Amino acid sequence: AAADAAAAEARQGECALSPLESAVAVAWGEALAVDPSLLRRASSFLLLGGDSIKALRAARALSLRLLHHHSHAQSHAGRWGETAAAADQADYGTIQGPFAPVE
């Protein structure tokens, strides 16, 4: 159902996404199990099956991706590079307790 909704939205808006929008689409696609190439600016996270847990997953993935990209864009190796390396190797664990996703 989510894939059908994404395909319908893809037909509505055919404009190319910016690099940032593409990164958001990849994060959403991973969280929603939807092909990121089907996502558009007008796509609705909620209508595609998103919920608060999936939003947290997408936000975490996006923040790590942007931090990693930003650190590599820097011309000097410094604090950002060290932070990104630590973020890439960190074990963030799983969501447990009352906020654990229901599978």
mmCIF file of C-alpha atoms in Angstrom:
data_model
loop_
_atom_site.group_PDB
_atom_site.id
_atom_site.type_symbol
_atom_site.label_atom_id
_atom_site.label_comp_id
_atom_site.label_asym_id
_atom_site.label_seq_id
_atom_site.Cartn_x
_atom_site.Cartn_y
_atom_site.Cartn_z
ATOM 1 C CA ALA A 1 0.000 0.000 0.000
ATOM 2 C CA ALA A 2 2.819 2.406 0.866
ATOM 3 C CA ALA A 3 4.552 1.624 -2.426
ATOM 4 C CA ASP A 4 1.321 2.307 -4.341
ATOM 5 C CA ALA A 5 0.922 5.656 -2.570
ATOM 6 C CA ALA A 6 4.542 6.560 -3.348
ATOM 7 C CA ALA A 7 4.091 5.617 -7.019
ATOM 8 C CA ALA A 8 0.964 7.773 -7.268
ATOM 9 C CA GLU A 9 2.806 10.728 -5.714
ATOM 10 C CA ALA A 10 5.764 10.177 -8.047
ATOM 11 C CA ARG A 11 3.517 10.656 -11.056
ATOM 12 C CA GLN A 12 2.287 14.014 -9.700
ATOM 13 C CA GLY A 13 5.619 15.815 -9.275
ATOM 14 C CA GLU A 14 8.430 15.125 -11.704
ATOM 15 C CA CYS A 15 10.902 17.862 -10.614
ATOM 16 C CA ALA A 16 14.394 16.692 -9.719
ATOM 17 C CA LEU A 17 15.240 16.712 -6.032
ATOM 18 C CA SER A 18 18.095 18.747 -4.611
ATOM 19 C CA PRO A 19 20.980 16.845 -2.971
ATOM 20 C CA LEU A 20 19.505 17.529 0.486
ATOM 21 C CA GLU A 21 16.043 16.416 -0.636
ATOM 22 C CA SER A 22 17.591 13.270 -2.100
ATOM 23 C CA ALA A 23 19.257 12.522 1.251
ATOM 24 C CA VAL A 24 15.896 12.954 2.994
ATOM 25 C CA ALA A 25 14.280 10.663 0.414
ATOM 26 C CA VAL A 26 16.880 7.968 1.083
ATOM 27 C CA ALA A 27 16.333 8.219 4.853
ATOM 28 C CA TRP A 28 12.547 8.096 4.398
ATOM 29 C CA GLY A 29 12.853 5.206 1.956
ATOM 30 C CA GLU A 30 14.896 3.197 4.442
ATOM 31 C CA ALA A 31 12.486 3.911 7.312
ATOM 32 C CA LEU A 32 9.350 3.285 5.239
ATOM 33 C CA ALA A 33 10.645 0.437 3.044
ATOM 34 C CA VAL A 34 9.801 2.517 -0.038
ATOM 35 C CA ASP A 35 11.976 3.077 -3.108
ATOM 36 C CA PRO A 36 13.472 6.572 -2.561
ATOM 37 C CA SER A 37 13.230 7.325 -6.285
ATOM 38 C CA LEU A 38 9.433 7.294 -5.909
ATOM 39 C CA LEU A 39 9.440 10.042 -3.263
ATOM 40 C CA ARG A 40 8.774 13.675 -4.173
ATOM 41 C CA ARG A 41 8.589 17.016 -2.395
ATOM 42 C CA ALA A 42 4.856 16.576 -1.829
ATOM 43 C CA SER A 43 5.235 13.062 -0.389
ATOM 44 C CA SER A 44 3.573 12.592 2.979
ATOM 45 C CA PHE A 45 5.549 10.601 5.535
ATOM 46 C CA LEU A 46 2.338 9.713 7.386
ATOM 47 C CA LEU A 47 0.373 8.686 4.290
ATOM 48 C CA LEU A 48 3.248 6.431 3.269
ATOM 49 C CA GLY A 49 2.956 4.520 6.545
ATOM 50 C CA GLY A 50 5.211 6.627 8.737
ATOM 51 C CA ASP A 51 4.822 6.789 12.488
ATOM 52 C CA SER A 52 6.837 8.240 15.347
ATOM 53 C CA ILE A 53 9.254 5.310 15.553
ATOM 54 C CA LYS A 54 9.922 5.373 11.805
ATOM 55 C CA ALA A 55 10.395 9.146 12.020
ATOM 56 C CA LEU A 56 13.039 8.662 14.719
ATOM 57 C CA ARG A 57 14.817 6.085 12.575
ATOM 58 C CA ALA A 58 14.732 8.371 9.531
ATOM 59 C CA ALA A 59 15.955 11.355 11.560
ATOM 60 C CA ARG A 60 18.853 9.369 13.018
ATOM 61 C CA ALA A 61 19.874 8.018 9.610
ATOM 62 C CA LEU A 62 19.645 11.475 8.045
ATOM 63 C CA SER A 63 21.622 13.180 10.808
ATOM 64 C CA LEU A 64 24.413 10.603 10.534
ATOM 65 C CA ARG A 65 24.448 10.893 6.744
ATOM 66 C CA LEU A 66 24.595 14.705 6.856
ATOM 67 C CA LEU A 67 27.253 14.729 9.573
ATOM 68 C CA HIS A 68 29.331 12.282 7.549
ATOM 69 C CA HIS A 69 28.888 14.358 4.369
ATOM 70 C CA HIS A 70 29.706 17.592 6.188
ATOM 71 C CA SER A 71 32.859 16.181 7.736
ATOM 72 C CA HIS A 72 34.151 15.019 4.358
ATOM 73 C CA ALA A 73 33.378 18.399 2.811
ATOM 74 C CA GLN A 74 35.705 20.111 5.271
ATOM 75 C CA SER A 75 39.160 20.842 3.870
ATOM 76 C CA HIS A 76 40.871 20.141 7.182
ATOM 77 C CA ALA A 77 40.870 17.076 9.406
ATOM 78 C CA GLY A 78 39.662 18.254 12.759
ATOM 79 C CA ARG A 79 36.909 17.916 15.251
ATOM 80 C CA TRP A 80 34.153 17.300 12.649
ATOM 81 C CA GLY A 81 36.100 14.416 11.124
ATOM 82 C CA GLU A 82 36.663 12.822 14.514
ATOM 83 C CA THR A 83 32.999 13.247 15.436
ATOM 84 C CA ALA A 84 31.819 11.717 12.159
ATOM 85 C CA ALA A 85 34.198 8.773 12.529
ATOM 86 C CA ALA A 86 32.913 8.149 16.047
ATOM 87 C CA ALA A 87 29.296 8.432 14.863
ATOM 88 C CA ASP A 88 29.910 5.973 12.036
ATOM 89 C CA GLN A 89 31.355 3.395 14.432
ATOM 90 C CA ALA A 90 29.058 3.972 17.409
ATOM 91 C CA ASP A 91 26.578 1.335 18.503
ATOM 92 C CA TYR A 92 23.306 3.151 19.011
ATOM 93 C CA GLY A 93 21.530 -0.026 20.071
ATOM 94 C CA THR A 94 17.884 -0.742 19.547
ATOM 95 C CA ILE A 95 14.806 1.041 20.770
ATOM 96 C CA GLN A 96 13.453 -0.831 23.789
ATOM 97 C CA GLY A 97 10.739 -0.431 26.367
ATOM 98 C CA PRO A 98 7.481 1.390 25.724
ATOM 99 C CA PHE A 99 8.936 3.067 22.605
ATOM 100 C CA ALA A 100 10.001 -0.196 20.940
ATOM 101 C CA PRO A 101 8.473 -0.705 17.501
ATOM 102 C CA VAL A 102 5.686 -3.226 17.236
ATOM 103 C CA GLU A 103 6.624 -5.709 14.548
#
